[in-house]
Amino acid sequence: MALVKLVTVHPALGTRPGGALRSVALAIDATNGETIGLIDGHALTTRRTAATSVLAARALARPDASRLTIVGAGAVAAALAEAYAASFPLTGIAVWARRAEAAEALAAQLRDKGLPARADADLDAAISDAEIIATATLSTEPLLTPAMVRDGAHLDLIGGYTAAMREAEPRLTASAAIVVDSSAALDAGDLAAPIADGLIDPAGIITLSQLLRGDRVPSPDRRITLFKSVGLAIEDLAAAEMVVAGWRRAGAA
């Protein structure tokens, strides 16, 4: 199967229903070029993003991690909370967003699904005891500092995908054992800035595929682990193949 995905992102429209992103994906039979169907690209992106984050966390975070903090309150944030809850024994999920009403709405949505979620108006308080911190924002200014993150925590940076976007201070990322989904993540602001400043040696950064194959392991002397993702086409393709397989099992394609 082949896949073509069209995405638009309008940060200024982040408060509209469904958030800033709009997307559609076209699934194509690679053997004959026939169209298989259209997939909601937004739903595809949120789910594969959360799935990839949790795949990394299974290898990097403590398996008994029970306290998760989500920074952001959009569709990806919602998917992250559900994916982490399915993979870790969570007893508490804190949600923080710049708009308190958005954090409250997401926390309520998660509680309706049986998850132990609460909104927190204070970011420091939301993060203070978190064992896993997942950020899904379009911030251009760092939100997280070294003092906010406890030793042994796992940090999952998702939102910043351009050089201008930042979710964590360079001193924080420099203190971490870093894993990326691909080399493209090195161009995102959270890594590009500290690399340019000499705080991070890119030779010490490993890819998720290297980690999962056992080719390289994170440095054990770092105070936290960090996964930085910007998205990969193969993640979209794998997710779309699962969608199409589900259609076919249901007799819809």
CSV table of N, CA and C in Angstrom, one decimal, residues 52-208:
chain,number,residue,atom,x,y,z
A,52,THR,N,3.7,6.0,18.8
A,52,THR,CA,5.1,6.1,18.7
A,52,THR,C,5.7,6.5,20.1
A,53,SER,N,5.1,7.5,20.7
A,53,SER,CA,5.6,8.0,22.0
A,53,SER,C,5.6,6.9,23.0
A,54,VAL,N,4.5,6.2,23.1
A,54,VAL,CA,4.4,5.1,24.1
A,54,VAL,C,5.3,4.0,23.8
A,55,LEU,N,5.6,3.7,22.5
A,55,LEU,CA,6.5,2.7,22.1
A,55,LEU,C,7.9,3.1,22.7
A,56,ALA,N,8.3,4.3,22.5
A,56,ALA,CA,9.6,4.8,23.1
A,56,ALA,C,9.5,4.8,24.6
A,57,ALA,N,8.4,5.2,25.2
A,57,ALA,CA,8.4,5.2,26.7
A,57,ALA,C,8.5,3.8,27.3
A,58,ARG,N,8.0,2.8,26.6
A,58,ARG,CA,8.1,1.4,27.1
A,58,ARG,C,9.6,1.0,27.2
A,59,ALA,N,10.4,1.6,26.4
A,59,ALA,CA,11.8,1.3,26.4
A,59,ALA,C,12.6,2.2,27.3
A,60,LEU,N,12.1,3.4,27.6
A,60,LEU,CA,12.8,4.5,28.3
A,60,LEU,C,12.3,4.8,29.7
A,61,ALA,N,11.0,4.7,29.9
A,61,ALA,CA,10.4,5.1,31.2
A,61,ALA,C,10.4,3.9,32.1
A,62,ARG,N,10.3,4.2,33.4
A,62,ARG,CA,10.1,3.1,34.4
A,62,ARG,C,8.8,2.4,34.1
A,63,PRO,N,8.9,1.0,34.1
A,63,PRO,CA,7.6,0.3,33.7
A,63,PRO,C,6.5,0.5,34.8
A,64,ASP,N,6.9,0.9,36.0
A,64,ASP,CA,5.9,1.1,37.0
A,64,ASP,C,5.5,2.5,37.2
A,65,ALA,N,5.8,3.4,36.2
A,65,ALA,CA,5.5,4.8,36.3
A,65,ALA,C,4.0,4.9,36.4
A,66,SER,N,3.5,5.7,37.4
A,66,SER,CA,2.1,5.8,37.6
A,66,SER,C,1.6,7.2,37.5
A,67,ARG,N,2.5,8.2,37.4
A,67,ARG,CA,2.0,9.6,37.4
A,67,ARG,C,2.4,10.3,36.1
A,68,LEU,N,1.4,10.6,35.3
A,68,LEU,CA,1.6,11.3,34.0
A,68,LEU,C,1.2,12.7,34.0
A,69,THR,N,1.9,13.6,33.4
A,69,THR,CA,1.5,15.0,33.2
A,69,THR,C,1.5,15.2,31.7
A,70,ILE,N,0.3,15.7,31.2
A,70,ILE,CA,0.2,16.1,29.8
A,70,ILE,C,0.2,17.6,29.8
A,71,VAL,N,1.1,18.2,28.9
A,71,VAL,CA,1.2,19.6,28.7
A,71,VAL,C,0.6,19.9,27.4
A,72,GLY,N,-0.5,20.6,27.4
A,72,GLY,CA,-1.3,20.8,26.1
A,72,GLY,C,-2.7,20.2,26.3
A,73,ALA,N,-3.6,20.6,25.5
A,73,ALA,CA,-5.0,20.0,25.7
A,73,ALA,C,-5.7,19.8,24.3
A,74,GLY,N,-4.9,19.6,23.3
A,74,GLY,CA,-5.5,19.4,22.0
A,74,GLY,C,-5.7,17.9,21.7
A,75,ALA,N,-6.0,17.6,20.4
A,75,ALA,CA,-6.3,16.2,20.1
A,75,ALA,C,-5.2,15.2,20.4
A,76,VAL,N,-3.9,15.7,20.1
A,76,VAL,CA,-2.8,14.8,20.4
A,76,VAL,C,-2.7,14.5,21.9
A,77,ALA,N,-2.9,15.6,22.7
A,77,ALA,CA,-2.8,15.4,24.1
A,77,ALA,C,-3.8,14.4,24.6
A,78,ALA,N,-5.0,14.4,24.1
A,78,ALA,CA,-6.0,13.4,24.4
A,78,ALA,C,-5.6,12.0,24.1
A,79,ALA,N,-5.1,11.9,22.9
A,79,ALA,CA,-4.6,10.5,22.4
A,79,ALA,C,-3.4,10.0,23.3
A,80,LEU,N,-2.6,11.0,23.7
A,80,LEU,CA,-1.4,10.6,24.5
A,80,LEU,C,-1.9,10.0,25.8
A,81,ALA,N,-2.8,10.7,26.5
A,81,ALA,CA,-3.3,10.3,27.8
A,81,ALA,C,-3.9,8.9,27.7
A,82,GLU,N,-4.7,8.6,26.7
A,82,GLU,CA,-5.3,7.3,26.5
A,82,GLU,C,-4.3,6.2,26.2
A,83,ALA,N,-3.3,6.5,25.4
A,83,ALA,CA,-2.3,5.6,25.0
A,83,ALA,C,-1.4,5.2,26.2
A,84,TYR,N,-1.0,6.2,27.0
A,84,TYR,CA,-0.2,6.0,28.1
A,84,TYR,C,-1.0,5.2,29.2
A,85,ALA,N,-2.2,5.5,29.3
A,85,ALA,CA,-3.1,4.8,30.3
A,85,ALA,C,-3.2,3.3,29.9
A,86,ALA,N,-3.1,3.0,28.6
A,86,ALA,CA,-3.3,1.6,28.2
A,86,ALA,C,-2.0,0.8,28.4
A,87,SER,N,-0.9,1.5,28.7
A,87,SER,CA,0.4,0.9,28.7
A,87,SER,C,1.2,1.0,30.0
A,88,PHE,N,0.7,1.9,30.9
A,88,PHE,CA,1.4,2.1,32.2
A,88,PHE,C,0.3,2.1,33.3
A,89,PRO,N,0.7,1.7,34.5
A,89,PRO,CA,-0.3,1.6,35.6
A,89,PRO,C,-0.6,3.0,36.2
A,90,LEU,N,-1.2,3.8,35.5
A,90,LEU,CA,-1.4,5.2,35.9
A,90,LEU,C,-2.4,5.3,37.0
A,91,THR,N,-2.0,6.1,38.0
A,91,THR,CA,-3.0,6.4,39.1
A,91,THR,C,-3.3,7.9,39.1
A,92,GLY,N,-2.7,8.6,38.3
A,92,GLY,CA,-3.0,10.1,38.2
A,92,GLY,C,-2.5,10.6,36.9
A,93,ILE,N,-3.3,11.5,36.3
A,93,ILE,CA,-3.0,12.2,35.0
A,93,ILE,C,-3.3,13.7,35.3
A,94,ALA,N,-2.2,14.5,35.3
A,94,ALA,CA,-2.4,15.9,35.4
A,94,ALA,C,-2.4,16.5,34.0
A,95,VAL,N,-3.3,17.5,33.8
A,95,VAL,CA,-3.4,18.2,32.5
A,95,VAL,C,-3.2,19.7,32.7
A,96,TRP,N,-2.2,20.2,32.0
A,96,TRP,CA,-2.0,21.7,32.0
A,96,TRP,C,-2.1,22.2,30.6
A,97,ALA,N,-2.7,23.4,30.5
A,97,ALA,CA,-2.7,24.1,29.2
A,97,ALA,C,-2.7,25.6,29.5
A,98,ARG,N,-2.3,26.4,28.5
A,98,ARG,CA,-2.3,27.8,28.7
A,98,ARG,C,-3.7,28.3,29.0
A,99,ARG,N,-4.7,27.7,28.3
A,99,ARG,CA,-6.1,28.1,28.6
A,99,ARG,C,-6.6,27.1,29.6
A,100,ALA,N,-6.9,27.6,30.8
A,100,ALA,CA,-7.4,26.7,31.9
A,100,ALA,C,-8.6,26.0,31.5
A,101,GLU,N,-9.5,26.6,30.7
A,101,GLU,CA,-10.8,26.0,30.3
A,101,GLU,C,-10.5,24.8,29.4
A,102,ALA,N,-9.5,24.9,28.6
A,102,ALA,CA,-9.1,23.7,27.7
A,102,ALA,C,-8.6,22.6,28.5
A,103,ALA,N,-7.8,22.8,29.5
A,103,ALA,CA,-7.3,21.8,30.4
A,103,ALA,C,-8.4,21.1,31.2
A,104,GLU,N,-9.3,21.9,31.7
A,104,GLU,CA,-10.5,21.4,32.4
A,104,GLU,C,-11.3,20.5,31.5
A,105,ALA,N,-11.5,21.0,30.2
A,105,ALA,CA,-12.4,20.2,29.3
A,105,ALA,C,-11.7,18.8,29.0
A,106,LEU,N,-10.4,18.8,28.7
A,106,LEU,CA,-9.7,17.6,28.5
A,106,LEU,C,-9.7,16.7,29.7
A,107,ALA,N,-9.5,17.2,30.8
A,107,ALA,CA,-9.5,16.3,32.0
A,107,ALA,C,-10.9,15.7,32.2
A,108,ALA,N,-12.0,16.5,32.0
A,108,ALA,CA,-13.3,16.0,32.1
A,108,ALA,C,-13.6,14.9,31.0
A,109,GLN,N,-13.1,15.1,29.8
A,109,GLN,CA,-13.2,14.1,28.8
A,109,GLN,C,-12.5,12.8,29.2
A,110,LEU,N,-11.4,12.9,29.8
A,110,LEU,CA,-10.6,11.7,30.2
A,110,LEU,C,-11.3,11.0,31.3
A,111,ARG,N,-11.9,11.8,32.3
A,111,ARG,CA,-12.6,11.2,33.4
A,111,ARG,C,-13.8,10.4,32.9
A,112,ASP,N,-14.5,11.0,31.9
A,112,ASP,CA,-15.6,10.3,31.3
A,112,ASP,C,-15.3,8.9,30.7
A,113,LYS,N,-14.0,8.8,30.4
A,113,LYS,CA,-13.5,7.5,29.9
A,113,LYS,C,-12.9,6.6,31.0
A,114,GLY,N,-13.1,7.0,32.2
A,114,GLY,CA,-12.6,6.2,33.3
A,114,GLY,C,-11.2,6.5,33.7
A,115,LEU,N,-10.6,7.5,33.2
A,115,LEU,CA,-9.2,7.8,33.5
A,115,LEU,C,-9.0,8.7,34.7
A,116,PRO,N,-8.0,8.6,35.5
A,116,PRO,CA,-7.9,9.4,36.7
A,116,PRO,C,-7.2,10.8,36.4
A,117,ALA,N,-8.0,11.6,35.7
A,117,ALA,CA,-7.4,12.9,35.2
A,117,ALA,C,-7.9,14.1,36.0
A,118,ARG,N,-7.0,15.1,36.1
A,118,ARG,CA,-7.4,16.3,36.8
A,118,ARG,C,-6.7,17.5,36.0
A,119,ALA,N,-7.3,18.6,36.0
A,119,ALA,CA,-6.7,19.8,35.4
A,119,ALA,C,-5.9,20.5,36.5
A,120,ASP,N,-4.7,21.1,36.2
A,120,ASP,CA,-3.9,21.8,37.1
A,120,ASP,C,-3.6,23.1,36.5
A,121,ALA,N,-3.9,24.2,37.3
A,121,ALA,CA,-3.6,25.5,36.8
A,121,ALA,C,-2.2,26.0,36.9
A,122,ASP,N,-1.4,25.2,37.7
A,122,ASP,CA,0.0,25.6,38.0
A,122,ASP,C,0.9,24.5,37.3
A,123,LEU,N,1.7,24.9,36.4
A,123,LEU,CA,2.5,24.0,35.6
A,123,LEU,C,3.6,23.3,36.5
A,124,ASP,N,4.2,24.1,37.4
A,124,ASP,CA,5.2,23.5,38.3
A,124,ASP,C,4.5,22.4,39.2
A,125,ALA,N,3.4,22.7,39.7
A,125,ALA,CA,2.7,21.7,40.5
A,125,ALA,C,2.3,20.5,39.7
A,126,ALA,N,1.9,20.7,38.5
A,126,ALA,CA,1.4,19.6,37.6
A,126,ALA,C,2.6,18.6,37.3
A,127,ILE,N,3.8,19.2,37.3
A,127,ILE,CA,5.0,18.4,36.9
A,127,ILE,C,5.8,17.9,38.0
A,128,SER,N,5.6,18.4,39.2
A,128,SER,CA,6.5,18.2,40.3
A,128,SER,C,6.7,16.7,40.7
A,129,ASP,N,5.7,15.9,40.6
A,129,ASP,CA,5.8,14.5,41.0
A,129,ASP,C,5.6,13.6,39.7
A,130,ALA,N,5.6,14.1,38.5
A,130,ALA,CA,5.4,13.3,37.3
A,130,ALA,C,6.5,12.4,37.0
A,131,GLU,N,6.2,11.2,36.7
A,131,GLU,CA,7.3,10.2,36.3
A,131,GLU,C,7.4,10.2,34.7
A,132,ILE,N,6.3,10.6,34.1
A,132,ILE,CA,6.3,10.8,32.6
A,132,ILE,C,5.7,12.1,32.3
A,133,ILE,N,6.3,12.9,31.5
A,133,ILE,CA,5.8,14.2,31.1
A,133,ILE,C,5.7,14.3,29.6
A,134,ALA,N,4.6,14.5,29.0
A,134,ALA,CA,4.4,14.5,27.6
A,134,ALA,C,3.9,15.9,27.2
A,135,THR,N,4.6,16.5,26.3
A,135,THR,CA,4.2,17.9,25.9
A,135,THR,C,3.8,17.8,24.4
A,136,ALA,N,2.6,18.5,24.2
A,136,ALA,CA,2.0,18.5,22.8
A,136,ALA,C,1.5,19.9,22.6
A,137,THR,N,2.4,20.8,22.4
A,137,THR,CA,2.0,22.2,22.2
A,137,THR,C,2.7,22.8,20.9
A,138,LEU,N,2.3,24.0,20.6
A,138,LEU,CA,3.0,24.7,19.5
A,138,LEU,C,3.8,25.9,20.0
A,139,SER,N,4.3,25.7,21.2
A,139,SER,CA,5.0,26.8,21.9
A,139,SER,C,6.3,27.2,21.2
A,140,THR,N,6.6,28.5,21.2
A,140,THR,CA,7.9,29.0,20.7
A,140,THR,C,8.8,29.4,21.8
A,141,GLU,N,8.3,29.3,23.1
A,141,GLU,CA,9.1,29.6,24.3
A,141,GLU,C,9.1,28.4,25.2
A,142,PRO,N,10.3,28.1,25.7
A,142,PRO,CA,10.4,26.9,26.6
A,142,PRO,C,9.4,26.9,27.7
A,143,LEU,N,8.7,25.8,28.0
A,143,LEU,CA,7.8,25.7,29.1
A,143,LEU,C,8.4,24.9,30.3
A,144,LEU,N,9.4,24.1,30.0
A,144,LEU,CA,9.9,23.2,31.1
A,144,LEU,C,11.4,23.6,31.4
A,145,THR,N,11.7,23.6,32.7
A,145,THR,CA,13.0,23.9,33.1
A,145,THR,C,13.6,22.7,33.9
A,146,PRO,N,14.9,22.7,34.1
A,146,PRO,CA,15.5,21.5,34.8
A,146,PRO,C,14.9,21.4,36.2
A,147,ALA,N,14.7,22.5,36.9
A,147,ALA,CA,14.2,22.5,38.3
A,147,ALA,C,12.8,21.9,38.4
A,148,MET,N,12.0,21.9,37.3
A,148,MET,CA,10.6,21.4,37.3
A,148,MET,C,10.6,19.9,37.2
A,149,VAL,N,11.6,19.3,36.6
A,149,VAL,CA,11.5,17.8,36.3
A,149,VAL,C,12.3,17.0,37.3
A,150,ARG,N,11.7,16.0,37.9
A,150,ARG,CA,12.4,15.2,38.9
A,150,ARG,C,13.4,14.2,38.2
A,151,ASP,N,14.4,13.9,38.9
A,151,ASP,CA,15.4,12.9,38.4
A,151,ASP,C,14.7,11.6,38.2
A,152,GLY,N,15.1,10.9,37.1
A,152,GLY,CA,14.5,9.6,36.8
A,152,GLY,C,13.2,9.7,35.9
A,153,ALA,N,12.7,10.9,35.7
A,153,ALA,CA,11.5,11.1,34.9
A,153,ALA,C,11.8,10.8,33.4
A,154,HIS,N,10.8,10.6,32.7
A,154,HIS,CA,10.8,10.4,31.2
A,154,HIS,C,10.1,11.6,30.6
A,155,LEU,N,10.8,12.3,29.7
A,155,LEU,CA,10.2,13.5,29.0
A,155,LEU,C,9.9,13.1,27.5
A,156,ASP,N,8.7,13.4,27.1
A,156,ASP,CA,8.2,13.1,25.8
A,156,ASP,C,7.9,14.4,25.1
A,157,LEU,N,8.8,14.9,24.2
A,157,LEU,CA,8.6,16.2,23.6
A,157,LEU,C,8.0,16.0,22.2
A,158,ILE,N,6.8,16.4,21.9
A,158,ILE,CA,6.1,16.1,20.7
A,158,ILE,C,5.8,17.3,19.8
A,159,GLY,N,5.4,18.4,20.5
A,159,GLY,CA,4.8,19.6,19.8
A,159,GLY,C,5.7,20.3,18.8
A,160,GLY,N,7.0,20.6,19.3
A,160,GLY,CA,7.9,21.5,18.5
A,160,GLY,C,8.5,20.8,17.3
A,161,TYR,N,8.1,21.1,16.1
A,161,TYR,CA,8.6,20.4,15.0
A,161,TYR,C,9.4,21.3,14.0
A,162,THR,N,9.5,22.6,14.4
A,162,THR,CA,10.3,23.6,13.6
A,162,THR,C,11.5,24.1,14.5
A,163,ALA,N,12.4,24.8,13.8
A,163,ALA,CA,13.5,25.4,14.6
A,163,ALA,C,13.1,26.5,15.5
A,164,ALA,N,11.9,27.1,15.2
A,164,ALA,CA,11.4,28.2,16.1
A,164,ALA,C,10.6,27.7,17.3
A,165,MET,N,10.3,26.5,17.3
A,165,MET,CA,9.5,26.0,18.4
A,165,MET,C,10.3,25.4,19.5
A,166,ARG,N,9.9,25.6,20.8
A,166,ARG,CA,10.6,25.1,21.9
A,166,ARG,C,9.6,24.7,23.0
A,167,GLU,N,9.8,23.6,23.6
A,167,GLU,CA,9.0,23.2,24.7
A,167,GLU,C,9.8,23.0,26.0
A,168,ALA,N,11.2,22.8,25.9
A,168,ALA,CA,12.0,22.6,27.0
A,168,ALA,C,13.3,23.5,26.9
A,169,GLU,N,13.8,23.9,28.1
A,169,GLU,CA,15.0,24.7,28.1
A,169,GLU,C,16.2,23.9,27.7
A,170,PRO,N,17.2,24.5,27.0
A,170,PRO,CA,18.3,23.7,26.5
A,170,PRO,C,19.0,23.0,27.7
A,171,ARG,N,19.1,23.6,28.9
A,171,ARG,CA,19.8,22.9,30.0
A,171,ARG,C,19.0,21.6,30.4
A,172,LEU,N,17.7,21.6,30.2
A,172,LEU,CA,17.0,20.4,30.5
A,172,LEU,C,17.3,19.3,29.5
A,173,THR,N,17.2,19.6,28.2
A,173,THR,CA,17.4,18.6,27.2
A,173,THR,C,18.9,18.1,27.3
A,174,ALA,N,19.8,19.0,27.6
A,174,ALA,CA,21.2,18.6,27.7
A,174,ALA,C,21.5,17.7,28.9
A,175,SER,N,20.6,17.6,29.8
A,175,SER,CA,20.8,16.7,31.0
A,175,SER,C,20.2,15.3,30.7
A,176,ALA,N,19.6,15.1,29.5
A,176,ALA,CA,18.9,13.9,29.3
A,176,ALA,C,19.6,12.9,28.4
A,177,ALA,N,19.3,11.6,28.6
A,177,ALA,CA,19.7,10.6,27.6
A,177,ALA,C,18.6,10.7,26.5
A,178,ILE,N,19.0,11.1,25.3
A,178,ILE,CA,18.1,11.5,24.2
A,178,ILE,C,17.9,10.4,23.1
A,179,VAL,N,16.7,10.2,22.8
A,179,VAL,CA,16.3,9.3,21.7
A,179,VAL,C,15.4,10.1,20.8
A,180,VAL,N,15.6,9.9,19.5
A,180,VAL,CA,14.7,10.6,18.5
A,180,VAL,C,14.1,9.6,17.6
A,181,ASP,N,13.0,10.1,16.9
A,181,ASP,CA,12.3,9.2,16.0
A,181,ASP,C,13.1,9.1,14.7
A,182,SER,N,13.8,10.2,14.3
A,182,SER,CA,14.6,10.2,13.1
A,182,SER,C,15.6,11.4,13.3
A,183,SER,N,16.6,11.5,12.3
A,183,SER,CA,17.6,12.5,12.4
A,183,SER,C,16.9,13.9,12.1
A,184,ALA,N,15.7,13.9,11.5
A,184,ALA,CA,15.0,15.2,11.3
A,184,ALA,C,14.7,15.9,12.6
A,185,ALA,N,14.6,15.2,13.7
A,185,ALA,CA,14.3,15.8,15.0
A,185,ALA,C,15.5,16.7,15.5
A,186,LEU,N,16.7,16.5,14.9
A,186,LEU,CA,17.8,17.3,15.3
A,186,LEU,C,17.6,18.7,14.8
A,187,ASP,N,16.7,19.0,13.9
A,187,ASP,CA,16.5,20.3,13.3
A,187,ASP,C,15.4,21.0,14.1
A,188,ALA,N,14.7,20.3,15.0
A,188,ALA,CA,13.7,21.0,15.8
A,188,ALA,C,14.3,21.8,16.9
A,189,GLY,N,13.7,22.9,17.3
A,189,GLY,CA,14.3,23.8,18.2
A,189,GLY,C,14.7,23.2,19.5
A,190,ASP,N,14.0,22.3,20.0
A,190,ASP,CA,14.4,21.7,21.3
A,190,ASP,C,15.8,21.0,21.3
A,191,LEU,N,16.2,20.6,20.1
A,191,LEU,CA,17.5,20.0,20.0
A,191,LEU,C,18.5,20.8,19.2
A,192,ALA,N,18.0,21.5,18.2
A,192,ALA,CA,18.9,22.3,17.3
A,192,ALA,C,19.6,23.4,18.1
A,193,ALA,N,18.9,24.1,19.0
A,193,ALA,CA,19.5,25.2,19.8
A,193,ALA,C,20.6,24.7,20.7
A,194,PRO,N,20.3,23.7,21.6
A,194,PRO,CA,21.4,23.2,22.4
A,194,PRO,C,22.6,22.6,21.7
A,195,ILE,N,22.3,22.0,20.5
A,195,ILE,CA,23.4,21.4,19.7
A,195,ILE,C,24.2,22.6,19.2
A,196,ALA,N,23.6,23.6,18.7
A,196,ALA,CA,24.3,24.8,18.2
A,196,ALA,C,25.2,25.5,19.3
A,197,ASP,N,24.7,25.4,20.5
A,197,ASP,CA,25.4,26.1,21.6
A,197,ASP,C,26.4,25.2,22.2
A,198,GLY,N,26.6,24.0,21.7
A,198,GLY,CA,27.6,23.0,22.2
A,198,GLY,C,27.2,22.3,23.5
A,199,LEU,N,25.9,22.4,23.9
A,199,LEU,CA,25.4,21.7,25.1
A,199,LEU,C,25.1,20.2,24.9
A,200,ILE,N,24.8,19.9,23.6
A,200,ILE,CA,24.5,18.5,23.3
A,200,ILE,C,25.4,18.1,22.1
A,201,ASP,N,26.1,16.9,22.3
A,201,ASP,CA,26.8,16.3,21.2
A,201,ASP,C,25.9,15.4,20.4
A,202,PRO,N,25.6,15.7,19.2
A,202,PRO,CA,24.7,14.9,18.4
A,202,PRO,C,25.1,13.4,18.3
A,203,ALA,N,26.4,13.2,18.4
A,203,ALA,CA,26.9,11.8,18.3
A,203,ALA,C,26.3,10.9,19.5
A,204,GLY,N,25.9,11.6,20.6
A,204,GLY,CA,25.4,10.8,21.7
A,204,GLY,C,23.9,10.5,21.6
A,205,ILE,N,23.2,11.1,20.6
A,205,ILE,CA,21.8,10.9,20.4
A,205,ILE,C,21.5,9.6,19.6
A,206,ILE,N,20.6,8.8,20.0
A,206,ILE,CA,20.3,7.6,19.3
A,206,ILE,C,18.9,7.6,18.7
A,207,THR,N,18.6,6.8,17.7
A,207,THR,CA,17.3,6.8,17.1
A,207,THR,C,16.5,5.7,17.8
A,208,LEU,N,15.2,5.8,17.6
A,208,LEU,CA,14.3,4.8,18.2
A,208,LEU,C,14.5,3.5,17.6
